[in-house]
Amino acid sequence: MSAFEVRRKDADTVSVLYLKGYLDAHTAPDFEQALQNLVDENRVCIVVNMEELSYISSAGLGVFMGFIEDIRTKGGDIKLAELTEKVYRVFDLLGFPVLYDIFEKEMEAIEKYKEG
Amino acid sequence: MSAFEVRRKDADTVSVLYLKGYLDAHTAPDFEQALQNLVDENRVCIVVNMEELSYISSAGLGVFMGFIEDIRTKGGDIKLAELTEKVYRVFDLLGFPVLYDIFEKEMEAIEKYKEG
Amino acid sequence: MVTRNAEYKLHIPSQTDNLELIRNFVSGVAKKVGFGNEDINKIELALDEACTNVIEHAYRDLDKGDIDIAIKVDYQKFVILVTDKGKSFPFKELEIPDMKQYLAELRVGGLGVYLMKSLMDEVEYHSEPGVKNEVRMVKYFLNKD
Amino acid sequence: MVTRNAEYKLHIPSQTDNLELIRNFVSGVAKKVGFGNEDINKIELALDEACTNVIEHAYRDLDKGDIDIAIKVDYQKFVILVTDKGKSFPFKELEIPDMKQYLAELRVGGLGVYLMKSLMDEVEYHSEPGVKNEVRMVKYFLNKD
Ligand SMILES: Nc1ncnc2c1ncn2[C@@H]1O[C@H](COP(=O)(O)OP(=O)(O)O)[C@@H](O)[C@H]1O
Ligand SMILES: Nc1ncnc2c1ncn2[C@@H]1O[C@H](COP(=O)(O)OP(=O)(O)O)[C@@H](O)[C@H]1O
């Protein structure tokens, strides 16, 4: 079954995670593992590309909240890019745009890291 | 709701019906109506293009059977084109290829009318 | 990992515009328990035919009715029970068409039960007249996992 | 034509890998009764959250359990009842997070009930301890049809 997939692309110091499908309580552990791997490798400048993510529940949002403090302490960040309107609405409903940088294009998020 | 759609294109003496979506007991009356309209206009050289038909049940097959005799008596035919594998399997299971000309391409079905 | 040994049930009004929901339900469960696409399509069509018959025949003269669909999965098989509280019919006396003759005579209708029997490994009908009627269809897991 | 005044029920094992089936069920019914995409998405997410809580909290210490979902539709409203036979909890005492503070403190978890309340018009919880627990969520039809 492939209700959810995470792919990863490392570009210089930035790592991009591509989420695809449904991010719910069943699939959140896969996303968690992908973030944990990045942290373990000390790759903490992270962009999460959600262009192909069709659904997110609080279990998925919880993964972001579970890592953000540790990653920022380590000098990194989780930036979000290419959210569909449906997924953005969930982030927005909870006020997440206050806490996370959200970009229309993946490239913009990557550039942001390069700027400093 | 648009679980099923029939579009029609008249090309010379041949009429093509494009079926899209799910053809079941709920939507079969729409297909029936489209065929009835053609018969009423005496346009009996018919090609049914099923490229975008994702599902057919016996209610849909029944529509073909309900018109074929009348249409052939009137000198016309119902030819089938561009079936997906899934839909073809249902026609095949019931032996329909014995009774109906089935073509890979719509163009081939149209040509067949021109030849004969 | 595929989870078997479970029961899924759907209770739904007897209307043709619910057939899509019914198909989505059964194909979702069939996918989850590990059937491939070809089997999923067969199961989906067989259940559509069984429910269409309930809607069009068992509840024909009634304004309203409900269909109960139960899927029972164990390690060997996928069992679907379709229950209605409408009119019963003599399933065993039903004449199953010979398709060659059927097509030669340009007959119409009467393919539903034939399809169900072609698509599934077992199809049975039980009726307690005035109480409930039940279609039972089985698909075995073969060479799977 | 939109049909209202009907009941749809789904009975399903309490497992996170059934959430997709649950979402497909409710969004199919919500679409059928005429909700627009935005409302369909809200209803789908609210039910996912309610069921996730049943799976992760009510049945936490149990090997197995079932979830019963009933959708009752009338001309005014769309009511979802989620019933479990697991552990109950003091819903009324639940502290609903202030999101500003929540985000400032980088808290984790505890957003499910908040979401349910934000997405639906009414959310209630009733428990008969040892018998069953029930979450009741309502969405009204407004300016529709
Ligand atoms: N569930 C049912 N309840 C009552 N009668 C049924 C049922 N299923 C089938 N029948 C009867 O058996 C006949 C054959 O059914 P079927 O093979 O499905 O073809 P069709 O529905 O197209 O007539 C029907 O015409 C109907 O008289
Ligand atoms: N259906 C339920 N059964 C038992 N306990 C529940 C249920 N729903 C919620 N809870 C309790 O309420 C708390 C808050 O739930 P919620 O807001 O959904 O956040 P989360 O599930 O992420 O903790 C849960 O941690 C749990 O203790």
Coordinates of C-alpha atoms and ligand atoms in Angstrom, one line a residue:
Chain A
M1 CA 0.0 0.0 0.0
S2 CA 1.3 3.5 -0.8
A3 CA -1.2 5.8 0.9
F4 CA 1.8 8.0 1.9
E5 CA 5.3 8.4 0.7
V6 CA 8.3 10.6 1.8
R7 CA 11.1 11.2 -0.7
R8 CA 14.2 13.1 0.2
K9 CA 16.6 15.3 -1.8
D10 CA 19.8 16.8 -0.4
A11 CA 20.9 19.9 -2.1
D12 CA 24.0 21.4 -0.5
T13 CA 23.3 22.0 3.2
V14 CA 19.5 22.0 2.6
S15 CA 17.4 18.8 2.6
V16 CA 14.0 18.7 1.0
L17 CA 11.4 16.2 2.1
Y18 CA 8.6 15.5 -0.5
L19 CA 5.4 14.3 1.1
K20 CA 2.9 12.5 -1.0
G21 CA -0.6 11.2 -0.2
Y22 CA -2.3 11.1 3.2
L23 CA -0.5 12.1 6.3
D24 CA -2.6 10.8 9.2
A25 CA -2.1 8.8 12.4
H26 CA -1.3 5.8 10.4
T27 CA 1.4 7.3 8.2
A28 CA 2.8 10.0 10.6
P29 CA 5.5 7.6 11.9
D30 CA 7.0 7.5 8.4
F31 CA 7.3 11.2 8.3
E32 CA 8.7 11.2 11.8
Q33 CA 11.3 8.7 10.8
A34 CA 12.4 10.8 7.8
L35 CA 12.9 13.8 10.1
Q36 CA 14.7 11.8 12.7
N37 CA 17.1 10.5 10.0
L38 CA 17.9 14.1 9.0
V39 CA 18.4 15.1 12.7
D40 CA 20.7 12.1 13.2
E41 CA 22.8 13.1 10.2
N42 CA 22.8 16.7 11.6
R43 CA 21.1 18.0 8.5
V44 CA 18.8 20.5 10.1
C45 CA 18.1 23.0 7.3
I46 CA 14.9 21.3 6.2
V47 CA 12.3 22.2 3.6
V48 CA 9.1 20.1 3.5
N49 CA 7.5 20.2 0.0
M50 CA 3.8 19.4 0.2
E51 CA 2.8 19.8 -3.4
E52 CA 1.5 16.2 -3.6
L53 CA 0.2 15.9 0.0
S54 CA -3.5 15.6 -0.3
Y55 CA -4.4 15.4 3.4
I56 CA -3.1 16.2 6.8
S57 CA -4.6 15.5 10.2
S58 CA -3.4 16.6 13.7
A59 CA -1.2 13.5 13.8
G60 CA 0.8 15.0 10.9
L61 CA 0.9 18.5 12.5
G62 CA 2.2 16.8 15.6
V63 CA 5.3 15.6 13.8
F64 CA 6.2 19.2 12.9
M65 CA 5.7 20.3 16.5
G66 CA 7.6 17.4 17.8
F67 CA 10.8 18.4 16.0
I68 CA 10.8 22.1 15.6
E69 CA 12.3 23.0 19.0
D70 CA 15.2 20.5 18.8
I71 CA 15.9 21.5 15.2
R72 CA 15.9 25.3 15.9
T73 CA 18.1 24.7 19.0
K74 CA 20.6 23.0 16.6
G75 CA 20.5 26.1 14.4
G76 CA 18.2 24.7 11.7
D77 CA 14.6 25.1 10.8
I78 CA 11.6 23.4 9.1
K79 CA 10.3 25.5 6.3
L80 CA 7.2 24.6 4.4
A81 CA 6.6 24.9 0.6
E82 CA 4.1 24.3 -2.1
L83 CA 1.1 23.5 0.1
T84 CA -2.2 22.9 -1.7
E85 CA -5.1 25.0 -0.6
K86 CA -6.7 22.1 1.3
V87 CA -3.6 21.4 3.4
Y88 CA -2.8 25.1 3.9
R89 CA -6.3 25.6 5.4
V90 CA -5.5 23.1 8.2
F91 CA -2.2 24.8 9.0
D92 CA -3.9 28.1 8.9
L93 CA -6.9 27.1 11.1
L94 CA -4.4 26.3 13.9
G95 CA -2.3 29.4 13.4
F96 CA 0.8 27.5 12.3
P97 CA 1.9 30.3 9.9
V98 CA 2.9 32.3 13.0
L99 CA 5.5 29.6 13.8
Y100 CA 6.6 28.2 10.4
D101 CA 7.9 30.0 7.3
I102 CA 5.6 29.0 4.5
F103 CA 6.6 29.5 0.8
E104 CA 4.8 29.1 -2.4
K105 CA 7.8 27.7 -4.2
E106 CA 10.4 25.2 -2.9
M107 CA 13.1 27.4 -4.4
E108 CA 12.2 30.3 -2.3
A109 CA 12.5 28.3 0.9
I110 CA 15.9 27.0 -0.1
E111 CA 17.0 30.5 -1.0
K112 CA 16.0 31.7 2.4
Y113 CA 18.5 29.3 4.0
K114 CA 21.2 30.6 1.7
E115 CA 20.5 34.2 2.6
G116 CA 21.3 33.4 6.1
Chain B
M1 CA -22.7 15.4 -9.1
S2 CA -21.0 14.2 -12.2
A3 CA -20.3 10.6 -11.6
F4 CA -21.2 10.0 -15.2
E5 CA -21.2 12.0 -18.4
V6 CA -22.2 11.4 -22.0
R7 CA -20.9 13.8 -24.7
R8 CA -21.8 13.5 -28.3
K9 CA -20.0 14.4 -31.5
D10 CA -21.6 14.1 -35.0
A11 CA -19.1 13.6 -37.8
D12 CA -20.8 13.2 -41.1
T13 CA -23.2 10.3 -40.9
V14 CA -21.4 8.8 -37.9
S15 CA -22.2 9.9 -34.3
V16 CA -19.7 9.3 -31.5
L17 CA -20.8 9.1 -27.9
Y18 CA -18.1 9.7 -25.3
L19 CA -18.8 8.0 -22.0
K20 CA -17.0 9.2 -18.9
G21 CA -17.1 8.0 -15.3
Y22 CA -19.3 5.3 -13.8
L23 CA -22.0 3.5 -15.8
D24 CA -24.2 1.7 -13.4
A25 CA -27.9 1.3 -12.6
H26 CA -28.0 4.9 -11.5
T27 CA -26.4 6.4 -14.5
A28 CA -27.6 4.0 -17.2
P29 CA -30.7 6.0 -17.9
D30 CA -28.5 8.9 -19.1
F31 CA -26.7 6.7 -21.6
E32 CA -30.1 5.3 -22.7
Q33 CA -31.4 8.8 -23.3
A34 CA -28.4 9.7 -25.4
L35 CA -28.9 6.6 -27.6
Q36 CA -32.6 7.2 -27.8
N37 CA -32.0 10.7 -29.1
L38 CA -29.7 9.4 -31.8
V39 CA -32.4 6.8 -32.9
D40 CA -35.0 9.5 -32.9
E41 CA -32.9 11.6 -35.2
N42 CA -32.3 8.5 -37.3
R43 CA -28.6 8.7 -36.7
V44 CA -27.9 5.0 -36.3
C45 CA -24.2 4.7 -37.2
I46 CA -22.9 5.0 -33.7
V47 CA -19.5 4.7 -32.1
V48 CA -19.3 4.6 -28.3
N49 CA -15.9 5.9 -27.2
M50 CA -15.1 4.5 -23.7
E51 CA -11.7 5.9 -23.1
E52 CA -12.8 7.7 -20.0
L53 CA -15.3 5.2 -18.8
S54 CA -13.9 3.8 -15.5
Y55 CA -16.6 1.3 -14.7
I56 CA -19.5 -0.6 -16.2
S57 CA -22.0 -2.9 -14.6
S58 CA -24.7 -5.1 -16.2
A59 CA -27.1 -2.1 -16.1
G60 CA -24.8 -0.4 -18.6
L61 CA -24.4 -3.5 -20.7
G62 CA -28.2 -3.8 -20.8
V63 CA -28.4 -0.4 -22.5
F64 CA -26.2 -1.8 -25.4
M65 CA -28.4 -4.9 -25.6
G66 CA -31.6 -2.8 -25.5
F67 CA -30.8 -0.9 -28.6
I68 CA -28.7 -3.1 -30.8
E69 CA -31.6 -5.0 -32.5
D70 CA -33.5 -1.8 -33.4
I71 CA -30.4 0.0 -34.6
R72 CA -29.3 -2.9 -36.8
T73 CA -32.8 -3.3 -38.2
K74 CA -32.5 0.4 -39.2
G75 CA -29.3 -0.4 -41.0
G76 CA -27.0 1.1 -38.4
D77 CA -24.7 -0.4 -35.7
I78 CA -23.2 0.3 -32.3
K79 CA -19.4 0.0 -32.5
L80 CA -17.2 0.2 -29.4
A81 CA -13.9 2.0 -29.2
E82 CA -11.0 2.8 -26.9
L83 CA -12.1 0.6 -24.0
T84 CA -9.8 0.5 -20.9
E85 CA -8.6 -2.9 -19.9
K86 CA -10.9 -2.9 -16.9
V87 CA -14.0 -2.2 -18.9
Y88 CA -13.0 -4.5 -21.7
R89 CA -12.7 -7.4 -19.2
V90 CA -16.4 -7.1 -18.3
F91 CA -17.5 -7.1 -22.0
D92 CA -15.2 -10.0 -22.6
L93 CA -16.4 -12.1 -19.6
L94 CA -19.9 -12.0 -21.1
G95 CA -18.8 -12.8 -24.7
F96 CA -19.9 -9.4 -26.0
P97 CA -17.0 -9.2 -28.5
V98 CA -19.0 -11.8 -30.5
L99 CA -21.8 -9.4 -31.0
Y100 CA -20.1 -6.0 -31.1
D101 CA -17.2 -4.7 -33.2
I102 CA -14.6 -3.4 -30.8
F103 CA -11.8 -1.1 -32.0
E104 CA -8.7 0.2 -30.3
K105 CA -9.1 3.6 -31.9
E106 CA -12.2 5.7 -32.4
M107 CA -11.0 6.5 -35.9
E108 CA -10.9 2.8 -36.9
A109 CA -14.6 2.4 -35.9
I110 CA -15.5 5.5 -37.9
E111 CA -13.6 4.3 -41.0
K112 CA -15.4 0.9 -40.7
Y113 CA -18.7 2.7 -41.3
K114 CA -17.2 4.6 -44.3
E115 CA -15.9 1.3 -45.9
G116 CA -19.2 -0.5 -45.6
Chain C
M1 CA 1.3 -5.9 6.9
V2 CA -2.1 -7.2 5.9
T3 CA -4.6 -7.5 8.7
R4 CA -7.2 -10.3 8.3
N5 CA -9.8 -11.7 10.7
A6 CA -11.9 -8.7 10.8
E7 CA -15.5 -7.5 10.1
Y8 CA -16.6 -4.4 8.2
K9 CA -20.2 -3.4 7.9
L10 CA -22.0 -0.8 5.9
H11 CA -25.7 0.1 6.4
I12 CA -27.1 2.3 3.6
P13 CA -30.4 3.3 2.0
S14 CA -31.5 1.3 -0.9
Q15 CA -31.0 3.8 -3.7
T16 CA -29.0 3.5 -6.9
D17 CA -27.2 6.7 -6.2
N18 CA -25.6 4.9 -3.3
L19 CA -23.9 2.3 -5.5
E20 CA -20.8 4.4 -5.8
L21 CA -20.4 4.6 -2.1
I22 CA -21.0 0.8 -1.8
R23 CA -18.3 0.1 -4.5
N24 CA -15.8 2.4 -2.8
F25 CA -16.4 0.7 0.5
V26 CA -15.9 -2.8 -0.7
S27 CA -12.9 -1.9 -2.9
G28 CA -11.3 -0.1 0.0
V29 CA -11.6 -3.1 2.2
A30 CA -10.6 -5.5 -0.6
K31 CA -7.5 -3.4 -1.2
K32 CA -6.6 -3.3 2.4
V33 CA -6.7 -7.0 2.9
G34 CA -4.3 -7.5 0.0
F35 CA -6.3 -8.3 -3.1
G36 CA -4.8 -7.2 -6.4
N37 CA -6.5 -4.9 -8.8
E38 CA -8.2 -7.6 -10.9
D39 CA -9.8 -9.2 -7.9
I40 CA -10.8 -5.9 -6.4
N41 CA -12.6 -5.1 -9.7
K42 CA -14.4 -8.4 -9.6
I43 CA -15.5 -8.0 -6.0
E44 CA -16.7 -4.5 -6.7
L45 CA -18.8 -5.5 -9.7
A46 CA -20.3 -8.5 -7.9
L47 CA -21.4 -6.4 -5.0
D48 CA -22.8 -3.7 -7.3
E49 CA -24.9 -6.4 -9.0
A50 CA -26.1 -7.9 -5.8
C51 CA -27.1 -4.4 -4.4
T52 CA -28.6 -3.3 -7.7
N53 CA -30.9 -6.4 -7.5
V54 CA -31.9 -5.5 -4.0
I55 CA -32.7 -2.0 -5.0
E56 CA -34.5 -2.9 -8.2
H57 CA -36.2 -6.2 -7.2
A58 CA -36.3 -6.8 -3.5
Y59 CA -37.4 -3.3 -2.7
R60 CA -39.1 -2.6 -6.1
D61 CA -42.6 -1.8 -4.7
L62 CA -41.4 -0.1 -1.5
D63 CA -40.7 3.5 -1.1
K64 CA -37.8 3.0 1.2
G65 CA -35.5 0.2 2.4
D66 CA -32.0 -0.4 3.7
I67 CA -29.2 -2.6 2.6
D68 CA -26.8 -4.1 5.1
I69 CA -23.5 -5.2 3.8
A70 CA -21.1 -7.2 6.0
I71 CA -17.6 -8.2 5.0
K72 CA -16.0 -10.9 7.0
V73 CA -12.4 -11.6 6.4
D74 CA -10.3 -14.4 7.7
Y75 CA -7.1 -16.0 6.6
Q76 CA -8.7 -18.1 3.9
K77 CA -11.5 -16.0 2.5
F78 CA -13.3 -12.7 1.9
V79 CA -17.1 -13.2 2.6
I80 CA -19.7 -10.6 1.7
L81 CA -23.2 -10.8 3.1
V82 CA -25.8 -8.5 1.6
T83 CA -29.0 -8.4 3.6
D84 CA -32.3 -6.8 2.7
K85 CA -35.8 -6.9 4.3
G86 CA -37.7 -6.7 1.0
K87 CA -39.3 -9.3 -1.3
S88 CA -37.6 -12.7 -1.5
F89 CA -37.3 -14.7 -4.8
P90 CA -36.6 -18.3 -5.8
F91 CA -32.9 -18.0 -6.4
K92 CA -32.4 -21.7 -7.1
E93 CA -35.0 -21.7 -9.8
L94 CA -33.4 -18.8 -11.6
E95 CA -32.4 -19.8 -15.1
I96 CA -28.8 -18.8 -15.6
P97 CA -28.4 -17.7 -19.3
D98 CA -26.3 -19.6 -21.8
M99 CA -24.3 -16.6 -23.0
K100 CA -24.0 -17.9 -26.6
Q101 CA -27.7 -18.3 -26.9
Y102 CA -28.3 -15.0 -25.0
L103 CA -26.2 -13.0 -27.4
A104 CA -27.6 -14.8 -30.5
E105 CA -31.1 -13.9 -29.4
L106 CA -30.2 -10.3 -28.5
R107 CA -31.8 -10.7 -25.1
V108 CA -31.8 -7.9 -22.6
G109 CA -31.3 -8.0 -18.8
G110 CA -30.9 -11.0 -16.6
L111 CA -27.1 -10.8 -16.4
G112 CA -26.7 -9.8 -12.8
V113 CA -26.7 -13.2 -11.1
Y114 CA -24.7 -14.7 -14.0
L115 CA -22.0 -12.0 -13.4
M116 CA -22.0 -12.5 -9.6
K117 CA -21.4 -16.3 -10.1
S118 CA -18.7 -15.7 -12.7
L119 CA -16.9 -13.1 -10.6
M120 CA -16.9 -14.8 -7.2
D121 CA -16.0 -18.3 -6.0
E122 CA -19.3 -18.9 -4.3
V123 CA -22.7 -17.2 -4.4
E124 CA -25.6 -18.3 -2.3
Y125 CA -29.0 -16.9 -1.4
H126 CA -30.9 -17.5 1.8
S127 CA -34.3 -16.2 2.6
E128 CA -36.4 -16.1 5.7
P129 CA -39.5 -14.7 4.0
G130 CA -40.9 -11.6 5.8
V131 CA -37.8 -11.4 7.9
K132 CA -34.7 -11.0 5.7
N133 CA -33.0 -12.2 2.6
E134 CA -29.3 -12.7 2.3
V135 CA -26.9 -13.0 -0.6
R136 CA -23.6 -14.6 0.5
M137 CA -20.6 -14.3 -1.8
V138 CA -17.1 -15.6 -1.2
K139 CA -13.7 -15.0 -2.7
Y140 CA -10.8 -17.1 -1.5
F141 CA -7.3 -15.8 -1.1
L142 CA -5.1 -17.9 -3.3
N143 CA -1.4 -17.8 -3.8
K144 CA -1.4 -14.6 -1.8
D145 CA 1.2 -13.2 0.7
Chain D
M1 CA -31.6 15.8 -6.7
V2 CA -30.2 15.6 -3.2
T3 CA -31.7 12.9 -0.9
R4 CA -31.8 13.7 2.8
N5 CA -33.5 12.1 5.7
A6 CA -31.4 9.0 5.7
E7 CA -29.0 7.0 7.8
Y8 CA -25.6 5.6 6.9
K9 CA -23.6 3.4 9.2
L10 CA -20.1 2.0 9.1
H11 CA -18.7 -0.6 11.5
I12 CA -15.0 -1.0 11.3
P13 CA -12.0 -2.4 13.3
S14 CA -10.2 0.2 15.5
Q15 CA -7.0 0.5 13.5
T16 CA -5.2 3.5 12.1
D17 CA -4.9 1.8 8.7
N18 CA -8.7 2.0 8.5
L19 CA -8.7 5.8 8.7
E20 CA -8.6 6.2 5.0
L21 CA -11.7 4.0 4.6
I22 CA -13.4 6.0 7.2
R23 CA -12.6 9.3 5.5
N24 CA -13.8 8.0 2.1
F25 CA -17.0 6.8 3.7
V26 CA -17.9 10.1 5.3
S27 CA -16.7 12.3 2.4
G28 CA -18.8 10.1 0.0
V29 CA -21.9 10.6 2.1
A30 CA -21.2 14.3 2.6
K31 CA -20.8 14.8 -1.1
K32 CA -23.9 12.9 -1.8
V33 CA -26.1 15.1 0.5
G34 CA -24.8 18.2 -1.2
F35 CA -22.0 19.7 0.8
G36 CA -19.3 21.7 -1.0
N37 CA -15.7 20.7 -1.0
E38 CA -14.7 22.9 1.9
D39 CA -17.3 21.5 4.2
I40 CA -16.6 17.9 3.0
N41 CA -12.9 18.5 3.9
K42 CA -13.9 19.8 7.4
I43 CA -16.2 16.9 8.1
E44 CA -13.6 14.4 6.9
L45 CA -10.9 15.8 9.2
A46 CA -13.2 16.1 12.2
L47 CA -14.2 12.4 11.9
D48 CA -10.6 11.4 11.4
E49 CA -9.7 13.2 14.6
A50 CA -12.6 11.6 16.5
C51 CA -11.7 8.1 15.3
T52 CA -8.0 8.6 15.8
N53 CA -8.8 9.4 19.5
V54 CA -10.9 6.2 19.8
I55 CA -8.1 4.1 18.3
E56 CA -5.3 5.8 20.3
H57 CA -7.0 6.6 23.6
A58 CA -10.3 4.7 24.1
Y59 CA -8.8 1.4 22.9
R60 CA -5.2 2.1 23.8
D61 CA -4.7 -0.8 26.2
L62 CA -6.9 -3.2 24.3
D63 CA -5.8 -5.6 21.6
K64 CA -8.9 -5.2 19.6
G65 CA -11.9 -3.0 19.3
D66 CA -14.5 -1.7 16.9
I67 CA -15.7 1.7 15.9
D68 CA -19.3 2.3 14.9
I69 CA -20.0 5.4 12.9
A70 CA -23.5 6.5 12.2
I71 CA -24.4 9.4 9.9
K72 CA -27.9 10.7 10.3
V73 CA -29.0 13.3 7.7
D74 CA -32.2 15.3 7.8
Y75 CA -33.1 18.5 6.1
Q76 CA -31.4 20.8 8.6
K77 CA -28.3 18.9 9.6
F78 CA -25.6 16.2 9.2
V79 CA -25.1 14.3 12.4
I80 CA -22.2 12.0 13.0
L81 CA -22.1 9.6 15.9
V82 CA -18.9 7.8 16.7
T83 CA -19.4 5.0 19.2
D84 CA -16.7 2.9 21.0
K85 CA -16.7 0.3 23.8
G86 CA -13.4 1.3 25.2
K87 CA -12.2 3.6 28.0
S88 CA -14.2 6.7 28.7
F89 CA -12.6 10.1 29.6
P90 CA -13.8 13.4 31.2
F91 CA -14.4 15.3 28.0
K92 CA -15.8 18.3 29.8
E93 CA -12.7 18.7 31.8
L94 CA -10.4 18.7 28.8
E95 CA -8.4 21.8 28.6
I96 CA -8.9 23.3 25.1
P97 CA -5.6 24.9 24.1
D98 CA -5.2 28.6 23.5
M99 CA -3.4 28.4 20.1
K100 CA -1.3 31.5 20.6
Q101 CA 0.1 30.1 23.8
Y102 CA 0.3 26.6 22.4
L103 CA 2.5 27.7 19.5
A104 CA 4.6 30.0 21.6
E105 CA 5.4 27.2 24.0
L106 CA 6.0 24.8 21.1
R107 CA 3.7 22.2 22.6
V108 CA 3.0 18.9 21.0
G109 CA -0.3 16.9 20.6
G110 CA -3.6 17.7 22.1
L111 CA -5.1 19.3 19.0
G112 CA -7.6 16.7 18.0
V113 CA -10.6 17.9 20.1
Y114 CA -9.7 21.5 19.3
L115 CA -9.9 20.7 15.6
M116 CA -13.2 18.9 15.9
K117 CA -14.7 21.9 17.7
S118 CA -13.3 24.3 15.1
L119 CA -14.5 22.3 12.2
M120 CA -18.0 21.3 13.2
D121 CA -20.9 23.3 14.5
E122 CA -21.5 21.1 17.6
V123 CA -19.3 18.5 19.3
E124 CA -20.5 16.5 22.3
Y125 CA -19.4 13.5 24.2
H126 CA -21.6 11.1 26.1
S127 CA -20.4 8.1 28.1
E128 CA -22.1 5.2 29.7
P129 CA -18.9 3.8 31.4
G130 CA -18.4 0.2 30.7
V131 CA -21.1 0.2 28.1
K132 CA -20.2 2.7 25.4
N133 CA -18.9 6.1 24.7
E134 CA -20.2 8.4 22.0
V135 CA -18.9 11.5 20.2
R136 CA -21.7 13.4 18.5
M137 CA -20.8 16.0 15.9
V138 CA -23.1 18.2 13.9
K139 CA -22.8 20.3 10.8
Y140 CA -25.8 22.3 9.7
F141 CA -26.9 22.9 6.1
L142 CA -26.8 26.6 5.6
N143 CA -27.7 28.6 2.5
K144 CA -27.8 25.3 0.6
D145 CA -30.3 24.2 -2.0
Ligands
LIG1 N1 -32.2 -9.7 -4.6 C1 -33.3 -10.0 -5.4 N2 -34.5 -9.9 -4.9 C2 -35.6 -10.2 -5.6 N3 -35.5 -10.7 -6.9 C3 -34.3 -10.8 -7.4 C4 -33.1 -10.5 -6.7 N4 -32.1 -10.7 -7.5 C5 -32.6 -11.2 -8.7 N5 -33.9 -11.2 -8.6 C6 -34.8 -11.8 -9.7 O1 -34.0 -12.5 -10.6 C7 -34.0 -12.0 -11.9 C8 -32.7 -12.1 -12.6 O2 -31.8 -11.2 -11.9 P1 -30.4 -10.7 -12.6 O3 -29.7 -11.9 -13.1 O4 -29.7 -9.9 -11.6 O5 -30.9 -9.9 -13.8 P2 -31.8 -8.5 -13.9 O6 -31.7 -7.9 -12.5 O7 -31.1 -7.7 -14.9 O8 -33.1 -8.9 -14.2 C9 -34.5 -10.6 -11.7 O9 -35.2 -10.1 -12.9 C10 -35.4 -10.7 -10.5 O10 -36.7 -11.1 -11.0
LIG2 N1 -12.2 9.2 22.5 C1 -11.4 9.3 23.5 N2 -11.3 8.4 24.5 C2 -10.5 8.5 25.5 N3 -9.7 9.6 25.7 C3 -9.7 10.6 24.8 C4 -10.6 10.5 23.7 N4 -10.4 11.7 23.0 C5 -9.5 12.4 23.7 N5 -9.1 11.8 24.8 C6 -8.2 12.3 25.8 O1 -8.1 13.7 25.6 C7 -6.8 14.1 25.3 C8 -6.8 15.2 24.2 O2 -7.3 14.7 23.0 P1 -6.9 15.4 21.6 O3 -7.3 16.9 21.8 O4 -7.6 14.7 20.5 O5 -5.4 15.4 21.5 P2 -4.4 14.1 21.4 O6 -5.2 13.0 20.9 O7 -3.4 14.5 20.3 O8 -3.8 13.9 22.7 C9 -6.1 12.9 24.8 O9 -4.7 12.9 25.0 C10 -6.8 11.8 25.6 O10 -6.2 11.7 26.9

